[in-house]
Amino acid sequence: MSEARKLFIKTYGCQMNVYDSERMAEALGAKGYVLTEVAEEADMVLLNTCHIREKAAEKVYSDLGRLRPLKTAKPDLKIGVAGCVAQAEGEEILKRMPLVDLVVGPQSYHRLPDMLERTEGGARVVDTDFPEEDKFDHLPERKATRGPAAFLTVQEGCDKFCAFCVVPYTRGAEVSRPFARLMAEARGLVEKGVREITLLGQNVNAWSNDGRGLGGLIRELARIDGLERLRYTTSHPNDMADDLIEAHGAEPKLMPYLHLPVQSGSDRILKAMNRKHTAEHYLRLVERIRAARPDILLTSDFIVGFPGETEADFEATLDLIRAVGFGSAFSFKYSARPGTPAAEKPELPAEVCDARLQRLQALVTEQQRAAQVAMVGREVGVLYEKAGRLPGQMVGKSDHLHAVHVEDPAGRVGDLVRVRITASAPNSLAGERLGA
Ligand code: 5AD
Ligand code: SF4
């Protein structure tokens, strides 16, 4: 028998891609491929790509260019492009990059093993269908994951059509996976040692099936013995249903953390973005969530320099940030994406966008520090995910998703321990284990 063939996957972009990369590795695993961390050793290189901003998409082409010497040295090497750039650009990728053997979209990657077989004879193949069949029914069972915290995709796609966003085009319409399948997948993960599950979806809180919403799904998942923590991401403000907000108060396994993108604090810009909510609506929603779970940590996404954004609009965004107080936030300069309505509009000068991004990030950093410092002295749960750099040290995530370093020579990956936070560093916390 020849040695197992090796697969190298590079994942760009969001957590949905991280989940998809794992599932693609499992699909190819069934065909004898094992993962390698070293591209030079690989028999197949798969780039699982992101199309959300121009920079992310262009990075894929420069990375492909960098694979050229490898392909020359190893002509049998297969190179595949998966994910949202694959979906958006399809055939174009083959034209622009002769070294690419296959292009597979996010809804058709269960066909990857067959596609790969077709490339054996030298064919170059593209599959960017939104097939009738559900890819999840055609993928092998989940393997043991890398740690005690796992992702579980419950929903895909987006029907919201924010004016700047490619997701409704690359990921298609909102589809919820069936309740029973999700329960089975979650139980399977827990049997393999998983203690924390993050439910994923482009609009995760739009999930619904069998008369249940996401709040109902969370309640049922929480009944699984051995599953200790639940999270979900990414949510849209307009889909925060009452039962989901209630779950934050009623369900102790649902962690006190919520990523709730708002994008802007200006009603004029929110309207131009087609967000279908106002700043006031968002602030009221935050009040209701905090009433249910007072210690919840909120994070968000912001876009600066959306076409037409004035200084007053931008100030309104800073006001909203001050009013809410976020634990952290992702902020981006607006990037015009082909095929989206906003791409038709004139762009703001780059210097204006740069300056606004810096001001916004300075404010968010201040809030992040304050939120971390406020944790000092408090007792939190920490799930150890790996050993720290220093001997005897463990690193894990707190209930509020802060990275926490703990001196704990007896600690093991997968332990869920009580910790008192003792110090705050720029991007993490330190703590001491209680009751050990
Ligand atoms: N330009 C800049 N940022 C964008 N995002 C989505 N599309 C764009 C774009 N065209 C940001 C939004 C979203 C996050 C995932 O990426 O803030 O919430
Ligand atoms: Fe994109 Fe808006 Fe859908 Fe989020 S809600 S994926 S930003 S279109």
Coordinates of C-alpha atoms and ligand atoms in Angstrom, one line a residue:
M1 CA 0.0 0.0 0.0
S2 CA 1.2 3.5 -0.8
E3 CA 1.4 6.1 1.9
A4 CA -1.8 8.1 2.6
R5 CA -2.2 11.2 0.4
K6 CA -1.8 14.5 2.2
L7 CA -4.2 17.4 2.2
F8 CA -3.4 21.0 3.1
I9 CA -6.3 23.3 3.7
K10 CA -6.0 27.1 4.2
T11 CA -9.1 28.7 5.6
Y12 CA -9.9 32.4 5.1
G13 CA -12.7 34.5 6.6
C14 CA -15.5 33.5 8.9
Q15 CA -16.2 30.6 11.3
M16 CA -18.6 29.1 8.8
N17 CA -15.5 28.5 6.6
V18 CA -13.7 26.9 9.5
Y19 CA -16.6 24.5 9.9
D20 CA -16.8 23.8 6.2
S21 CA -13.0 23.1 6.0
E22 CA -13.4 20.5 8.7
R23 CA -16.2 18.8 6.8
M24 CA -14.3 18.9 3.5
A25 CA -11.3 17.3 5.3
E26 CA -13.7 14.6 6.6
A27 CA -15.1 14.1 3.1
L28 CA -11.6 13.7 1.6
G29 CA -10.6 11.7 4.6
A30 CA -13.0 9.0 3.5
K31 CA -11.0 8.9 0.3
G32 CA -7.7 8.3 2.1
Y33 CA -6.5 11.9 2.6
V34 CA -4.9 12.9 5.8
L35 CA -4.4 16.5 6.9
T36 CA -0.9 18.1 6.9
E37 CA 0.2 21.5 8.2
V38 CA 2.9 21.8 5.5
A39 CA 1.8 22.8 2.0
E40 CA 5.1 21.5 0.5
E41 CA 4.2 17.9 1.7
A42 CA 0.7 18.0 0.2
D43 CA -0.8 16.0 -2.6
M44 CA -3.7 18.4 -2.6
V45 CA -3.9 22.1 -1.6
L46 CA -7.4 23.5 -0.9
L47 CA -8.0 27.2 -0.4
N48 CA -11.3 27.8 1.4
T49 CA -11.9 31.4 0.5
C50 CA -13.8 34.5 1.5
H51 CA -15.3 37.1 -0.8
I52 CA -16.6 39.6 1.8
R53 CA -14.2 42.4 1.1
E54 CA -11.9 43.0 -1.9
K55 CA -8.7 42.4 0.1
A56 CA -9.8 39.0 1.2
A57 CA -10.7 38.0 -2.3
E58 CA -7.5 39.3 -3.9
K59 CA -5.4 37.5 -1.2
V60 CA -6.6 34.2 -2.7
Y61 CA -5.0 35.1 -6.1
S62 CA -1.7 36.1 -4.6
D63 CA -1.7 32.9 -2.5
L64 CA -2.4 30.9 -5.7
G65 CA 0.5 32.7 -7.4
R66 CA 2.7 31.6 -4.6
L67 CA 1.8 27.9 -5.2
R68 CA 3.2 28.0 -8.7
P69 CA 6.7 26.8 -7.9
L70 CA 5.2 23.9 -5.9
K71 CA 3.0 22.9 -8.8
T72 CA 5.9 23.0 -11.2
A73 CA 8.0 20.8 -8.9
K74 CA 5.1 18.4 -8.3
P75 CA 2.9 18.3 -11.4
D76 CA 0.6 15.8 -9.8
L77 CA -0.3 18.2 -7.0
K78 CA -4.0 19.1 -7.1
I79 CA -5.0 22.6 -6.3
G80 CA -8.6 23.4 -5.4
V81 CA -10.5 26.6 -4.6
A82 CA -13.5 26.3 -2.4
G83 CA -15.7 28.8 -0.5
C84 CA -17.2 32.2 -1.5
V85 CA -14.6 33.3 -4.1
A86 CA -15.2 29.9 -5.8
Q87 CA -19.0 30.6 -5.8
A88 CA -18.7 34.2 -6.9
E89 CA -16.1 33.7 -9.7
G90 CA -16.4 30.1 -10.7
E91 CA -14.9 29.6 -14.3
E92 CA -13.1 32.9 -14.0
I93 CA -10.7 31.4 -11.5
L94 CA -9.7 28.6 -14.0
K95 CA -9.1 31.3 -16.7
R96 CA -7.1 33.5 -14.5
M97 CA -5.2 30.7 -12.7
P98 CA -4.1 27.8 -15.0
L99 CA -2.7 25.9 -12.0
V100 CA -6.1 25.4 -10.4
D101 CA -7.6 22.0 -11.0
L102 CA -11.0 22.4 -9.3
V103 CA -13.4 25.0 -8.1
V104 CA -16.1 24.1 -5.6
G105 CA -18.8 26.3 -4.1
P106 CA -20.0 26.2 -0.4
Q107 CA -23.2 24.3 -1.2
S108 CA -21.6 21.5 -3.4
Y109 CA -18.5 20.4 -1.5
H110 CA -20.0 17.0 -0.7
R111 CA -19.2 16.3 -4.3
L112 CA -15.5 17.0 -3.7
P113 CA -14.3 13.4 -3.8
D114 CA -16.0 12.8 -7.2
M115 CA -14.7 16.0 -8.6
L116 CA -11.2 15.1 -7.5
E117 CA -11.5 11.8 -9.2
R118 CA -12.4 13.6 -12.4
T119 CA -9.3 15.7 -12.2
E120 CA -7.1 12.6 -12.2
G121 CA -7.2 12.3 -15.9
G122 CA -6.2 16.0 -16.2
A123 CA -9.7 17.5 -16.4
R124 CA -10.4 20.9 -14.7
V125 CA -13.7 21.0 -13.0
V126 CA -16.1 23.6 -11.6
D127 CA -19.2 23.0 -9.4
T128 CA -20.9 26.0 -8.0
D129 CA -24.5 24.6 -8.0
F130 CA -27.0 25.1 -5.3
P131 CA -28.0 21.4 -5.5
E132 CA -31.4 20.0 -4.7
E133 CA -29.8 17.4 -2.4
D134 CA -28.6 18.6 1.1
K135 CA -24.8 18.4 1.3
F136 CA -25.0 17.4 5.0
D137 CA -26.9 14.2 4.0
H138 CA -24.0 13.2 1.8
L139 CA -21.1 14.0 4.1
P140 CA -19.4 11.4 6.4
E141 CA -20.1 11.5 10.1
R142 CA -18.2 14.0 12.2
K143 CA -14.8 12.9 13.3
A144 CA -13.2 13.7 16.7
T145 CA -12.6 17.4 16.7
R146 CA -9.5 19.1 17.7
G147 CA -10.6 20.3 21.1
P148 CA -13.4 20.5 23.6
A149 CA -15.0 23.4 21.8
A150 CA -16.7 22.8 18.4
F151 CA -18.7 24.6 15.7
L152 CA -22.0 23.3 14.4
T153 CA -23.6 24.9 11.4
V154 CA -27.3 25.1 11.9
Q155 CA -28.3 27.7 9.2
E156 CA -26.8 28.9 6.0
G157 CA -27.5 31.8 3.7
C158 CA -29.0 35.2 4.0
D159 CA -32.2 36.8 2.7
K160 CA -31.4 40.2 4.1
F161 CA -29.6 41.8 1.2
C162 CA -27.7 44.5 3.0
A163 CA -26.7 46.9 0.2
F164 CA -23.0 46.3 0.7
C165 CA -22.9 42.5 1.2
V166 CA -22.1 39.6 -1.2
V167 CA -23.3 36.8 1.2
P168 CA -26.9 36.5 -0.2
Y169 CA -25.3 35.9 -3.6
T170 CA -22.4 33.6 -2.6
R171 CA -24.2 31.6 0.1
G172 CA -27.8 31.8 -1.3
A173 CA -31.1 31.9 0.5
E174 CA -31.6 31.2 4.2
V175 CA -31.9 27.5 4.9
S176 CA -32.3 25.9 8.3
R177 CA -30.9 22.4 9.0
P178 CA -33.5 20.0 10.5
F179 CA -33.8 19.9 14.3
A180 CA -33.4 16.1 14.6
R181 CA -30.2 16.2 12.5
L182 CA -28.7 18.9 14.6
M183 CA -29.5 17.1 17.9
A184 CA -27.9 14.0 16.5
E185 CA -24.8 15.9 15.3
A186 CA -24.5 17.6 18.7
R187 CA -24.8 14.3 20.6
G188 CA -22.2 12.8 18.4
L189 CA -19.8 15.7 19.1
V190 CA -20.4 15.3 22.9
E191 CA -19.7 11.6 22.7
K192 CA -16.3 12.5 21.1
G193 CA -15.4 14.8 24.0
V194 CA -16.9 18.2 23.0
R195 CA -18.1 20.3 25.9
E196 CA -18.9 23.6 24.2
I197 CA -20.8 24.1 20.9
T198 CA -21.0 27.3 19.0
L199 CA -24.0 27.3 16.6
L200 CA -23.1 28.9 13.3
G201 CA -25.1 30.6 10.6
Q202 CA -24.8 33.7 8.4
N203 CA -28.1 34.6 10.1
V204 CA -28.0 32.0 12.9
N205 CA -31.0 33.5 14.8
A206 CA -33.2 33.2 11.7
W207 CA -33.0 29.4 12.3
S208 CA -36.4 27.8 12.5
N209 CA -37.6 24.2 12.0
D210 CA -40.5 22.1 13.3
G211 CA -42.1 25.1 14.9
R212 CA -39.0 25.9 16.9
G213 CA -36.8 29.0 16.8
L214 CA -33.2 29.2 17.9
G215 CA -34.2 29.8 21.5
G216 CA -36.1 26.4 21.4
L217 CA -33.1 24.7 19.8
I218 CA -30.8 26.0 22.5
R219 CA -33.1 24.8 25.2
E220 CA -33.2 21.3 23.7
L221 CA -29.4 21.2 23.2
A222 CA -28.9 22.3 26.8
R223 CA -30.5 19.0 27.9
I224 CA -27.7 17.0 26.5
D225 CA -25.6 15.6 29.4
G226 CA -22.0 16.5 29.0
L227 CA -22.6 19.5 26.9
E228 CA -21.8 22.4 29.2
R229 CA -21.7 25.5 27.1
L230 CA -23.6 26.9 24.1
R231 CA -23.0 30.0 22.0
Y232 CA -24.3 31.2 18.6
T233 CA -23.1 33.5 15.9
T234 CA -23.7 35.6 13.8
S235 CA -27.1 37.3 14.6
H236 CA -29.2 39.9 12.9
P237 CA -30.9 42.4 15.2
N238 CA -34.2 41.9 13.5
D239 CA -34.2 38.2 14.2
M240 CA -33.7 38.4 18.0
A241 CA -37.0 36.7 18.9
D242 CA -38.5 36.9 22.4
D243 CA -37.8 33.3 23.1
L244 CA -34.1 33.7 22.3
I245 CA -33.8 36.7 24.5
E246 CA -35.6 34.8 27.3
A247 CA -33.2 31.9 26.8
H248 CA -30.3 34.2 27.8
G249 CA -32.0 34.7 31.1
A250 CA -33.3 31.1 31.6
E251 CA -30.6 28.8 30.3
P252 CA -27.4 28.7 32.3
K253 CA -25.5 26.8 29.6
L254 CA -26.1 29.7 27.2
M255 CA -23.0 31.8 27.7
P256 CA -23.3 35.5 28.5
Y257 CA -21.8 36.7 25.2
L258 CA -23.5 37.9 22.0
H259 CA -22.1 39.2 18.7
L260 CA -24.8 41.5 17.3
P261 CA -23.6 43.4 14.3
V262 CA -25.2 46.9 13.8
Q263 CA -22.8 48.3 11.1
S264 CA -23.7 52.0 11.7
G265 CA -25.4 54.3 14.3
S266 CA -26.9 56.6 11.7
D267 CA -30.5 56.0 10.7
R268 CA -29.8 57.6 7.3
I269 CA -26.9 55.2 6.6
L270 CA -28.8 52.2 8.1
K271 CA -31.6 52.9 5.6
A272 CA -29.1 53.2 2.7
M273 CA -27.6 49.9 3.9
N274 CA -31.0 48.3 3.8
R275 CA -30.6 47.2 7.4
K276 CA -34.3 47.6 8.1
H277 CA -33.8 48.8 11.6
T278 CA -32.9 52.1 13.3
A279 CA -30.3 52.9 15.9
E280 CA -33.1 53.3 18.5
H281 CA -34.4 49.9 17.7
Y282 CA -30.9 48.4 18.3
L283 CA -30.5 50.3 21.6
R284 CA -33.9 49.1 22.8
L285 CA -33.0 45.6 21.8
V286 CA -29.8 45.8 23.8
E287 CA -31.8 47.0 26.8
R288 CA -34.1 44.0 26.6
I289 CA -31.1 41.5 26.2
R290 CA -29.4 43.1 29.2
A291 CA -32.6 42.9 31.2
A292 CA -32.6 39.2 30.6
R293 CA -28.9 38.7 31.3
P294 CA -27.3 41.7 33.0
D295 CA -23.7 40.5 32.7
I296 CA -23.9 39.7 28.9
L297 CA -20.9 41.0 26.9
L298 CA -21.9 42.4 23.6
T299 CA -19.7 42.7 20.5
S300 CA -20.5 44.1 17.0
D301 CA -19.4 44.8 13.5
F302 CA -19.1 48.3 12.0
I303 CA -18.5 49.6 8.5
V304 CA -17.0 53.0 8.1
G305 CA -17.1 55.1 4.9
F306 CA -20.2 53.6 3.4
P307 CA -21.2 55.7 0.3
G308 CA -22.8 59.0 1.4
E309 CA -21.6 58.7 5.1
T310 CA -21.1 62.3 6.4
E311 CA -19.2 63.4 9.5
A312 CA -22.5 63.6 11.4
D313 CA -23.4 60.1 10.3
F314 CA -20.1 58.8 11.6
E315 CA -20.5 60.7 14.9
A316 CA -23.8 59.0 15.3
T317 CA -22.0 55.6 15.1
L318 CA -19.5 56.7 17.8
D319 CA -22.5 57.8 19.9
L320 CA -24.1 54.4 19.5
I321 CA -20.9 52.7 20.6
R322 CA -20.6 55.0 23.6
A323 CA -24.3 54.3 24.5
V324 CA -23.9 50.5 24.3
G325 CA -20.4 49.8 25.6
F326 CA -19.0 46.9 23.7
G327 CA -16.7 44.1 24.8
S328 CA -14.9 44.4 21.5
A329 CA -15.9 44.9 17.8
F330 CA -14.7 44.2 14.3
S331 CA -14.6 47.3 12.1
F332 CA -14.0 47.6 8.4
K333 CA -13.6 50.2 5.8
Y334 CA -16.4 49.9 3.3
S335 CA -15.3 47.8 0.3
A336 CA -17.3 48.0 -2.9
R337 CA -18.3 44.4 -4.0
P338 CA -19.3 43.6 -7.5
G339 CA -23.0 42.9 -8.0
T340 CA -24.1 44.6 -4.8
P341 CA -26.4 47.7 -5.0
A342 CA -24.0 49.9 -3.0
A343 CA -21.2 49.3 -5.5
E344 CA -23.1 51.6 -7.9
K345 CA -22.6 54.6 -5.6
P346 CA -19.6 57.0 -5.5
E347 CA -17.0 56.1 -2.8
L348 CA -15.6 58.3 -0.1
P349 CA -12.0 59.4 -0.3
A350 CA -9.6 56.8 1.2
E351 CA -8.2 59.3 3.7
V352 CA -11.6 59.9 5.2
C353 CA -12.2 56.2 5.6
D354 CA -8.8 55.7 7.1
A355 CA -9.2 58.5 9.6
R356 CA -12.7 57.3 10.6
L357 CA -11.6 53.7 11.0
Q358 CA -8.8 54.8 13.4
R359 CA -11.1 56.9 15.5
L360 CA -13.7 54.2 15.8
Q361 CA -11.0 51.6 16.6
A362 CA -9.5 53.8 19.3
L363 CA -12.9 54.1 21.0
V364 CA -13.6 50.3 20.7
T365 CA -10.1 49.5 22.1
E366 CA -10.8 51.8 25.1
Q367 CA -14.1 49.9 25.7
Q368 CA -12.4 46.5 25.3
R369 CA -9.8 47.4 27.9
A370 CA -12.5 48.7 30.3
A371 CA -14.6 45.5 29.8
Q372 CA -11.5 43.4 30.6
V373 CA -10.4 45.4 33.6
A374 CA -14.0 45.1 34.9
M375 CA -13.5 41.3 34.9
V376 CA -10.6 41.6 37.4
G377 CA -11.7 40.1 40.8
R378 CA -14.6 38.3 39.3
E379 CA -15.2 34.5 39.2
V380 CA -15.8 33.0 35.8
G381 CA -15.9 29.5 34.2
V382 CA -12.9 28.7 31.9
L383 CA -12.8 25.8 29.5
Y384 CA -9.2 24.8 28.9
E385 CA -8.5 24.5 25.1
K386 CA -4.7 24.1 25.1
A387 CA -1.6 24.3 27.2
G388 CA -0.1 27.8 27.6
R389 CA 3.4 28.8 26.5
L390 CA 4.8 28.7 30.1
P391 CA 5.1 25.4 31.8
G392 CA 2.2 24.5 34.0
Q393 CA 0.0 27.1 32.3
M394 CA -3.4 26.4 30.6
V395 CA -5.3 28.6 28.2
G396 CA -9.0 28.7 27.7
K397 CA -12.1 30.8 27.1
S398 CA -14.1 32.4 29.8
D399 CA -17.9 32.5 29.8
H400 CA -17.6 35.9 28.2
L401 CA -15.2 34.5 25.5
H402 CA -12.1 36.2 26.9
A403 CA -8.9 34.3 26.5
V404 CA -7.7 33.4 30.0
H405 CA -4.3 32.2 31.1
V406 CA -4.3 30.1 34.3
E407 CA -1.4 28.6 36.3
D408 CA -2.6 25.1 36.7
P409 CA 0.0 22.3 36.5
A410 CA -2.7 19.7 37.1
G411 CA -5.0 21.2 34.4
R412 CA -5.9 19.2 31.3
V413 CA -7.4 20.2 28.0
G414 CA -11.2 19.9 28.3
D415 CA -11.4 20.8 32.0
L416 CA -14.1 23.3 32.8
V417 CA -12.9 25.1 35.9
R418 CA -13.8 28.0 38.1
V419 CA -11.3 30.9 37.9
R420 CA -10.9 34.2 39.6
I421 CA -9.6 36.8 37.2
T422 CA -6.5 38.5 38.6
A423 CA -5.1 40.7 35.8
S424 CA -5.9 42.1 32.4
A425 CA -3.4 42.2 29.5
P426 CA -4.1 43.9 26.1
N427 CA -5.8 40.8 24.5
S428 CA -6.3 38.3 27.3
L429 CA -6.8 37.9 31.0
A430 CA -5.0 36.0 33.7
G431 CA -6.6 34.1 36.6
E432 CA -6.2 31.6 39.4
R433 CA -8.1 28.4 39.6
L434 CA -10.5 28.1 42.5
G435 CA -11.3 25.0 44.5
A436 CA -8.6 22.9 42.8
Ligands
5AD1 N1 -17.3 46.2 3.0 C1 -16.8 46.2 4.3 N2 -17.2 45.4 5.2 C2 -18.2 44.5 4.9 N3 -18.8 43.5 5.7 C3 -19.7 42.9 4.9 N4 -19.6 43.3 3.6 C4 -18.7 44.4 3.6 C5 -18.2 45.3 2.6 N5 -18.7 45.2 1.4 C6 -18.6 43.4 7.1 C7 -19.9 43.6 7.9 C8 -20.3 42.2 8.3 C9 -18.9 41.6 8.4 C10 -18.9 40.1 8.4 O1 -18.2 42.1 7.3 O2 -19.6 44.4 9.0 O3 -21.0 42.2 9.5
SF4_2 FE1 -24.5 40.2 4.7 FE2 -26.5 41.7 5.8 FE3 -26.9 39.1 5.3 FE4 -25.2 39.8 7.2 S1 -27.4 40.2 7.2 S2 -24.8 38.3 5.7 S3 -24.3 41.7 6.4 S4 -26.6 40.7 3.8

